[in-house]
Amino acid sequence: MAMKIDPDECISCGACEPECPTNSIKPTLLAYAIDAATCTECAGEYKKPQCVTLCPIDDCITLLST
Ligand code: SF4
Ligand code: SF4
């Protein structure tokens, strides 16, 4: 299970990147992106995904659908 950033919504503010406990968020040419292989949805770290809490854009970061 992992979270996903919508590149059409992300404004590349960078607020999420340093706060990710698994270092799963990185900038790309288009927007920031989450590595689904390492994102834990902040299990054991925070009650809610920290990136979602910090992102200023509603619905920018959502559950990755598989
Ligand atoms: S949900 Fe947590 S672990 Fe996953 S990218 Fe966001 S801050 Fe990082
Ligand atoms: S906090 Fe939200 S808008 Fe800012 S870089 Fe991260 S995903 Fe993009």
PDB file of N, CA and C and ligand atoms in Angstrom:
ATOM      1  N   MET A   1       0.851  -1.197   0.000  1.00  0.00           N
ATOM      2  CA  MET A   1       0.000   0.000   0.000  1.00  0.00           C
ATOM      3  C   MET A   1       0.879   1.235   0.000  1.00  0.00           C
ATOM      4  N   ALA A   2       0.478   2.209  -0.788  1.00  0.00           N
ATOM      5  CA  ALA A   2       1.294   3.411  -0.914  1.00  0.00           C
ATOM      6  C   ALA A   2       0.416   4.577  -1.336  1.00  0.00           C
ATOM      7  N   MET A   3       0.981   5.754  -1.188  1.00  0.00           N
ATOM      8  CA  MET A   3       0.302   6.960  -1.629  1.00  0.00           C
ATOM      9  C   MET A   3       0.872   7.388  -2.985  1.00  0.00           C
ATOM     10  N   LYS A   4       0.111   8.243  -3.676  1.00  0.00           N
ATOM     11  CA  LYS A   4       0.516   8.714  -4.997  1.00  0.00           C
ATOM     12  C   LYS A   4       0.263  10.215  -5.112  1.00  0.00           C
ATOM     13  N   ILE A   5       1.189  10.922  -5.739  1.00  0.00           N
ATOM     14  CA  ILE A   5       1.016  12.357  -5.987  1.00  0.00           C
ATOM     15  C   ILE A   5       0.481  12.559  -7.398  1.00  0.00           C
ATOM     16  N   ASP A   6      -0.581  13.344  -7.526  1.00  0.00           N
ATOM     17  CA  ASP A   6      -1.130  13.685  -8.843  1.00  0.00           C
ATOM     18  C   ASP A   6      -0.268  14.800  -9.446  1.00  0.00           C
ATOM     19  N   PRO A   7       0.464  14.496 -10.522  1.00  0.00           N
ATOM     20  CA  PRO A   7       1.367  15.516 -11.081  1.00  0.00           C
ATOM     21  C   PRO A   7       0.632  16.726 -11.635  1.00  0.00           C
ATOM     22  N   ASP A   8      -0.653  16.591 -11.931  1.00  0.00           N
ATOM     23  CA  ASP A   8      -1.420  17.736 -12.423  1.00  0.00           C
ATOM     24  C   ASP A   8      -1.832  18.674 -11.286  1.00  0.00           C
ATOM     25  N   GLU A   9      -1.794  18.182 -10.063  1.00  0.00           N
ATOM     26  CA  GLU A   9      -2.181  18.989  -8.905  1.00  0.00           C
ATOM     27  C   GLU A   9      -0.970  19.527  -8.146  1.00  0.00           C
ATOM     28  N   CYS A  10       0.125  18.788  -8.134  1.00  0.00           N
ATOM     29  CA  CYS A  10       1.319  19.167  -7.363  1.00  0.00           C
ATOM     30  C   CYS A  10       1.902  20.471  -7.886  1.00  0.00           C
ATOM     31  N   ILE A  11       2.174  21.405  -6.969  1.00  0.00           N
ATOM     32  CA  ILE A  11       2.773  22.688  -7.342  1.00  0.00           C
ATOM     33  C   ILE A  11       4.264  22.718  -7.016  1.00  0.00           C
ATOM     34  N   SER A  12       4.819  21.546  -6.698  1.00  0.00           N
ATOM     35  CA  SER A  12       6.253  21.413  -6.419  1.00  0.00           C
ATOM     36  C   SER A  12       6.730  22.373  -5.328  1.00  0.00           C
ATOM     37  N   CYS A  13       5.925  22.496  -4.287  1.00  0.00           N
ATOM     38  CA  CYS A  13       6.308  23.381  -3.178  1.00  0.00           C
ATOM     39  C   CYS A  13       7.414  22.756  -2.325  1.00  0.00           C
ATOM     40  N   GLY A  14       7.517  21.427  -2.351  1.00  0.00           N
ATOM     41  CA  GLY A  14       8.581  20.746  -1.624  1.00  0.00           C
ATOM     42  C   GLY A  14       8.300  20.498  -0.159  1.00  0.00           C
ATOM     43  N   ALA A  15       7.132  20.869   0.324  1.00  0.00           N
ATOM     44  CA  ALA A  15       6.832  20.722   1.760  1.00  0.00           C
ATOM     45  C   ALA A  15       6.848  19.273   2.220  1.00  0.00           C
ATOM     46  N   CYS A  16       6.453  18.385   1.367  1.00  0.00           N
ATOM     47  CA  CYS A  16       6.334  16.981   1.760  1.00  0.00           C
ATOM     48  C   CYS A  16       7.688  16.272   1.844  1.00  0.00           C
ATOM     49  N   GLU A  17       8.605  16.599   0.970  1.00  0.00           N
ATOM     50  CA  GLU A  17       9.826  15.805   0.801  1.00  0.00           C
ATOM     51  C   GLU A  17      10.613  15.580   2.100  1.00  0.00           C
ATOM     52  N   PRO A  18      10.973  16.629   2.857  1.00  0.00           N
ATOM     53  CA  PRO A  18      11.820  16.391   4.031  1.00  0.00           C
ATOM     54  C   PRO A  18      11.094  15.742   5.192  1.00  0.00           C
ATOM     55  N   GLU A  19       9.774  15.667   5.147  1.00  0.00           N
ATOM     56  CA  GLU A  19       9.006  15.146   6.281  1.00  0.00           C
ATOM     57  C   GLU A  19       8.624  13.691   6.111  1.00  0.00           C
ATOM     58  N   CYS A  20       8.964  13.088   5.006  1.00  0.00           N
ATOM     59  CA  CYS A  20       8.617  11.683   4.783  1.00  0.00           C
ATOM     60  C   CYS A  20       9.554  10.793   5.589  1.00  0.00           C
ATOM     61  N   PRO A  21       9.014   9.966   6.494  1.00  0.00           N
ATOM     62  CA  PRO A  21       9.868   9.152   7.355  1.00  0.00           C
ATOM     63  C   PRO A  21      10.619   8.049   6.606  1.00  0.00           C
ATOM     64  N   THR A  22      10.179   7.722   5.405  1.00  0.00           N
ATOM     65  CA  THR A  22      10.864   6.673   4.640  1.00  0.00           C
ATOM     66  C   THR A  22      11.632   7.239   3.448  1.00  0.00           C
ATOM     67  N   ASN A  23      11.720   8.565   3.369  1.00  0.00           N
ATOM     68  CA  ASN A  23      12.497   9.206   2.301  1.00  0.00           C
ATOM     69  C   ASN A  23      12.017   8.771   0.921  1.00  0.00           C
ATOM     70  N   SER A  24      10.698   8.684   0.782  1.00  0.00           N
ATOM     71  CA  SER A  24      10.118   8.143  -0.453  1.00  0.00           C
ATOM     72  C   SER A  24       9.703   9.215  -1.454  1.00  0.00           C
ATOM     73  N   ILE A  25       9.857  10.483  -1.111  1.00  0.00           N
ATOM     74  CA  ILE A  25       9.374  11.554  -1.993  1.00  0.00           C
ATOM     75  C   ILE A  25      10.546  12.279  -2.621  1.00  0.00           C
ATOM     76  N   LYS A  26      10.496  12.389  -3.943  1.00  0.00           N
ATOM     77  CA  LYS A  26      11.580  13.038  -4.679  1.00  0.00           C
ATOM     78  C   LYS A  26      11.007  13.937  -5.772  1.00  0.00           C
ATOM     79  N   PRO A  27      11.703  15.021  -6.106  1.00  0.00           N
ATOM     80  CA  PRO A  27      11.249  15.847  -7.227  1.00  0.00           C
ATOM     81  C   PRO A  27      11.538  15.170  -8.566  1.00  0.00           C
ATOM     82  N   THR A  28      10.654  15.397  -9.522  1.00  0.00           N
ATOM     83  CA  THR A  28      10.891  14.961 -10.893  1.00  0.00           C
ATOM     84  C   THR A  28      10.758  16.189 -11.780  1.00  0.00           C
ATOM     85  N   LEU A  29      10.916  16.028 -13.058  1.00  0.00           N
ATOM     86  CA  LEU A  29      10.796  17.162 -13.969  1.00  0.00           C
ATOM     87  C   LEU A  29       9.408  17.783 -13.893  1.00  0.00           C
ATOM     88  N   LEU A  30       8.380  16.949 -13.748  1.00  0.00           N
ATOM     89  CA  LEU A  30       7.008  17.438 -13.782  1.00  0.00           C
ATOM     90  C   LEU A  30       6.503  17.883 -12.423  1.00  0.00           C
ATOM     91  N   ALA A  31       6.797  17.075 -11.412  1.00  0.00           N
ATOM     92  CA  ALA A  31       6.219  17.293 -10.087  1.00  0.00           C
ATOM     93  C   ALA A  31       6.968  16.402  -9.112  1.00  0.00           C
ATOM     94  N   TYR A  32       6.570  16.450  -7.851  1.00  0.00           N
ATOM     95  CA  TYR A  32       7.150  15.516  -6.897  1.00  0.00           C
ATOM     96  C   TYR A  32       6.471  14.153  -7.081  1.00  0.00           C
ATOM     97  N   ALA A  33       7.195  13.108  -6.704  1.00  0.00           N
ATOM     98  CA  ALA A  33       6.665  11.763  -6.884  1.00  0.00           C
ATOM     99  C   ALA A  33       7.018  10.897  -5.691  1.00  0.00           C
ATOM    100  N   ILE A  34       6.157   9.924  -5.407  1.00  0.00           N
ATOM    101  CA  ILE A  34       6.349   8.995  -4.292  1.00  0.00           C
ATOM    102  C   ILE A  34       6.782   7.637  -4.840  1.00  0.00           C
ATOM    103  N   ASP A  35       7.816   7.079  -4.249  1.00  0.00           N
ATOM    104  CA  ASP A  35       8.264   5.734  -4.606  1.00  0.00           C
ATOM    105  C   ASP A  35       7.346   4.733  -3.904  1.00  0.00           C
ATOM    106  N   ALA A  36       6.501   4.079  -4.678  1.00  0.00           N
ATOM    107  CA  ALA A  36       5.522   3.149  -4.101  1.00  0.00           C
ATOM    108  C   ALA A  36       6.193   1.938  -3.463  1.00  0.00           C
ATOM    109  N   ALA A  37       7.427   1.672  -3.832  1.00  0.00           N
ATOM    110  CA  ALA A  37       8.126   0.509  -3.275  1.00  0.00           C
ATOM    111  C   ALA A  37       8.555   0.741  -1.838  1.00  0.00           C
ATOM    112  N   THR A  38       8.693   1.995  -1.439  1.00  0.00           N
ATOM    113  CA  THR A  38       9.171   2.269  -0.088  1.00  0.00           C
ATOM    114  C   THR A  38       8.168   3.025   0.780  1.00  0.00           C
ATOM    115  N   CYS A  39       7.144   3.629   0.175  1.00  0.00           N
ATOM    116  CA  CYS A  39       6.116   4.327   0.969  1.00  0.00           C
ATOM    117  C   CYS A  39       5.358   3.323   1.823  1.00  0.00           C
ATOM    118  N   THR A  40       5.240   3.637   3.093  1.00  0.00           N
ATOM    119  CA  THR A  40       4.554   2.758   4.048  1.00  0.00           C
ATOM    120  C   THR A  40       3.208   3.327   4.492  1.00  0.00           C
ATOM    121  N   GLU A  41       2.777   4.428   3.845  1.00  0.00           N
ATOM    122  CA  GLU A  41       1.624   5.194   4.325  1.00  0.00           C
ATOM    123  C   GLU A  41       1.853   5.663   5.757  1.00  0.00           C
ATOM    124  N   CYS A  42       3.116   5.770   6.137  1.00  0.00           N
ATOM    125  CA  CYS A  42       3.513   6.248   7.465  1.00  0.00           C
ATOM    126  C   CYS A  42       3.076   5.317   8.594  1.00  0.00           C
ATOM    127  N   ALA A  43       2.870   4.062   8.273  1.00  0.00           N
ATOM    128  CA  ALA A  43       2.482   3.092   9.297  1.00  0.00           C
ATOM    129  C   ALA A  43       3.523   3.047  10.408  1.00  0.00           C
ATOM    130  N   GLY A  44       3.065   3.161  11.643  1.00  0.00           N
ATOM    131  CA  GLY A  44       3.960   3.123  12.784  1.00  0.00           C
ATOM    132  C   GLY A  44       4.636   4.444  13.087  1.00  0.00           C
ATOM    133  N   GLU A  45       4.453   5.443  12.211  1.00  0.00           N
ATOM    134  CA  GLU A  45       5.099   6.750  12.389  1.00  0.00           C
ATOM    135  C   GLU A  45       4.062   7.831  12.704  1.00  0.00           C
ATOM    136  N   TYR A  46       3.027   7.881  11.894  1.00  0.00           N
ATOM    137  CA  TYR A  46       1.984   8.892  12.067  1.00  0.00           C
ATOM    138  C   TYR A  46       0.618   8.227  11.886  1.00  0.00           C
ATOM    139  N   LYS A  47      -0.404   8.818  12.494  1.00  0.00           N
ATOM    140  CA  LYS A  47      -1.754   8.279  12.363  1.00  0.00           C
ATOM    141  C   LYS A  47      -2.268   8.410  10.933  1.00  0.00           C
ATOM    142  N   LYS A  48      -1.882   9.510  10.276  1.00  0.00           N
ATOM    143  CA  LYS A  48      -2.270   9.721   8.887  1.00  0.00           C
ATOM    144  C   LYS A  48      -1.009   9.933   8.065  1.00  0.00           C
ATOM    145  N   PRO A  49      -1.046   9.635   6.763  1.00  0.00           N
ATOM    146  CA  PRO A  49       0.127   9.910   5.930  1.00  0.00           C
ATOM    147  C   PRO A  49       0.587  11.365   6.093  1.00  0.00           C
ATOM    148  N   GLN A  50       1.822  11.535   6.494  1.00  0.00           N
ATOM    149  CA  GLN A  50       2.330  12.862   6.803  1.00  0.00           C
ATOM    150  C   GLN A  50       2.330  13.767   5.563  1.00  0.00           C
ATOM    151  N   CYS A  51       2.581  13.188   4.406  1.00  0.00           N
ATOM    152  CA  CYS A  51       2.594  14.014   3.194  1.00  0.00           C
ATOM    153  C   CYS A  51       1.213  14.599   2.917  1.00  0.00           C
ATOM    154  N   VAL A  52       0.168  13.819   3.180  1.00  0.00           N
ATOM    155  CA  VAL A  52      -1.191  14.315   2.962  1.00  0.00           C
ATOM    156  C   VAL A  52      -1.493  15.445   3.947  1.00  0.00           C
ATOM    157  N   THR A  53      -1.054  15.268   5.195  1.00  0.00           N
ATOM    158  CA  THR A  53      -1.275  16.292   6.211  1.00  0.00           C
ATOM    159  C   THR A  53      -0.602  17.603   5.820  1.00  0.00           C
ATOM    160  N   LEU A  54       0.578  17.526   5.238  1.00  0.00           N
ATOM    161  CA  LEU A  54       1.370  18.717   4.952  1.00  0.00           C
ATOM    162  C   LEU A  54       1.047  19.363   3.607  1.00  0.00           C
ATOM    163  N   CYS A  55       0.580  18.601   2.654  1.00  0.00           N
ATOM    164  CA  CYS A  55       0.376  19.149   1.303  1.00  0.00           C
ATOM    165  C   CYS A  55      -0.705  20.220   1.305  1.00  0.00           C
ATOM    166  N   PRO A  56      -0.425  21.393   0.732  1.00  0.00           N
ATOM    167  CA  PRO A  56      -1.409  22.478   0.735  1.00  0.00           C
ATOM    168  C   PRO A  56      -2.511  22.305  -0.302  1.00  0.00           C
ATOM    169  N   ILE A  57      -2.384  21.316  -1.165  1.00  0.00           N
ATOM    170  CA  ILE A  57      -3.365  21.129  -2.233  1.00  0.00           C
ATOM    171  C   ILE A  57      -4.286  19.959  -1.895  1.00  0.00           C
ATOM    172  N   ASP A  58      -5.574  20.225  -1.766  1.00  0.00           N
ATOM    173  CA  ASP A  58      -6.528  19.164  -1.468  1.00  0.00           C
ATOM    174  C   ASP A  58      -6.532  18.125  -2.587  1.00  0.00           C
ATOM    175  N   ASP A  59      -6.541  16.877  -2.209  1.00  0.00           N
ATOM    176  CA  ASP A  59      -6.645  15.771  -3.165  1.00  0.00           C
ATOM    177  C   ASP A  59      -5.457  15.623  -4.092  1.00  0.00           C
ATOM    178  N   CYS A  60      -4.345  16.275  -3.767  1.00  0.00           N
ATOM    179  CA  CYS A  60      -3.137  16.100  -4.576  1.00  0.00           C
ATOM    180  C   CYS A  60      -2.524  14.733  -4.315  1.00  0.00           C
ATOM    181  N   ILE A  61      -2.522  14.308  -3.048  1.00  0.00           N
ATOM    182  CA  ILE A  61      -1.936  13.021  -2.689  1.00  0.00           C
ATOM    183  C   ILE A  61      -3.043  12.085  -2.250  1.00  0.00           C
ATOM    184  N   THR A  62      -3.146  10.963  -2.948  1.00  0.00           N
ATOM    185  CA  THR A  62      -4.228  10.017  -2.677  1.00  0.00           C
ATOM    186  C   THR A  62      -3.657   8.609  -2.639  1.00  0.00           C
ATOM    187  N   LEU A  63      -4.512   7.678  -2.253  1.00  0.00           N
ATOM    188  CA  LEU A  63      -4.107   6.282  -2.204  1.00  0.00           C
ATOM    189  C   LEU A  63      -3.822   5.791  -3.624  1.00  0.00           C
ATOM    190  N   LEU A  64      -2.704   5.116  -3.784  1.00  0.00           N
ATOM    191  CA  LEU A  64      -2.365   4.543  -5.088  1.00  0.00           C
ATOM    192  C   LEU A  64      -3.325   3.403  -5.388  1.00  0.00           C
ATOM    193  N   SER A  65      -4.043   3.496  -6.482  1.00  0.00           N
ATOM    194  CA  SER A  65      -4.946   2.407  -6.846  1.00  0.00           C
ATOM    195  C   SER A  65      -4.194   1.366  -7.646  1.00  0.00           C
ATOM    196  N   THR A  66      -4.441   0.122  -7.329  1.00  0.00           N
ATOM    197  CA  THR A  66      -3.679  -0.937  -7.987  1.00  0.00           C
ATOM    198  C   THR A  66      -4.569  -1.736  -8.925  1.00  0.00           C
TER     199      THR A  66
HETATM  200  S1  SF4 B   1       2.557   8.335   3.201  1.00  0.00           S
HETATM  201 FE1  SF4 B   1       4.301   8.676   4.601  1.00  0.00          FE
HETATM  202  S2  SF4 B   1       5.837   7.190   3.877  1.00  0.00           S
HETATM  203 FE2  SF4 B   1       4.390   7.469   2.194  1.00  0.00          FE
HETATM  204  S3  SF4 B   1       5.244   9.128   0.938  1.00  0.00           S
HETATM  205 FE3  SF4 B   1       3.783  10.056   2.406  1.00  0.00          FE
HETATM  206  S4  SF4 B   1       5.077  10.730   4.099  1.00  0.00           S
HETATM  207 FE4  SF4 B   1       6.269   9.209   2.921  1.00  0.00          FE
HETATM  208  S1  SF4 B   2       3.415  19.114  -0.571  1.00  0.00           S
HETATM  209 FE1  SF4 B   2       1.970  18.634  -2.216  1.00  0.00          FE
HETATM  210  S2  SF4 B   2       2.175  20.314  -3.694  1.00  0.00           S
HETATM  211 FE2  SF4 B   2       3.970  20.370  -2.343  1.00  0.00          FE
HETATM  212  S3  SF4 B   2       5.541  19.156  -3.433  1.00  0.00           S
HETATM  213 FE3  SF4 B   2       4.476  17.764  -2.029  1.00  0.00          FE
HETATM  214  S4  SF4 B   2       2.831  16.869  -3.278  1.00  0.00           S
HETATM  215 FE4  SF4 B   2       3.546  18.673  -4.360  1.00  0.00          FE
END
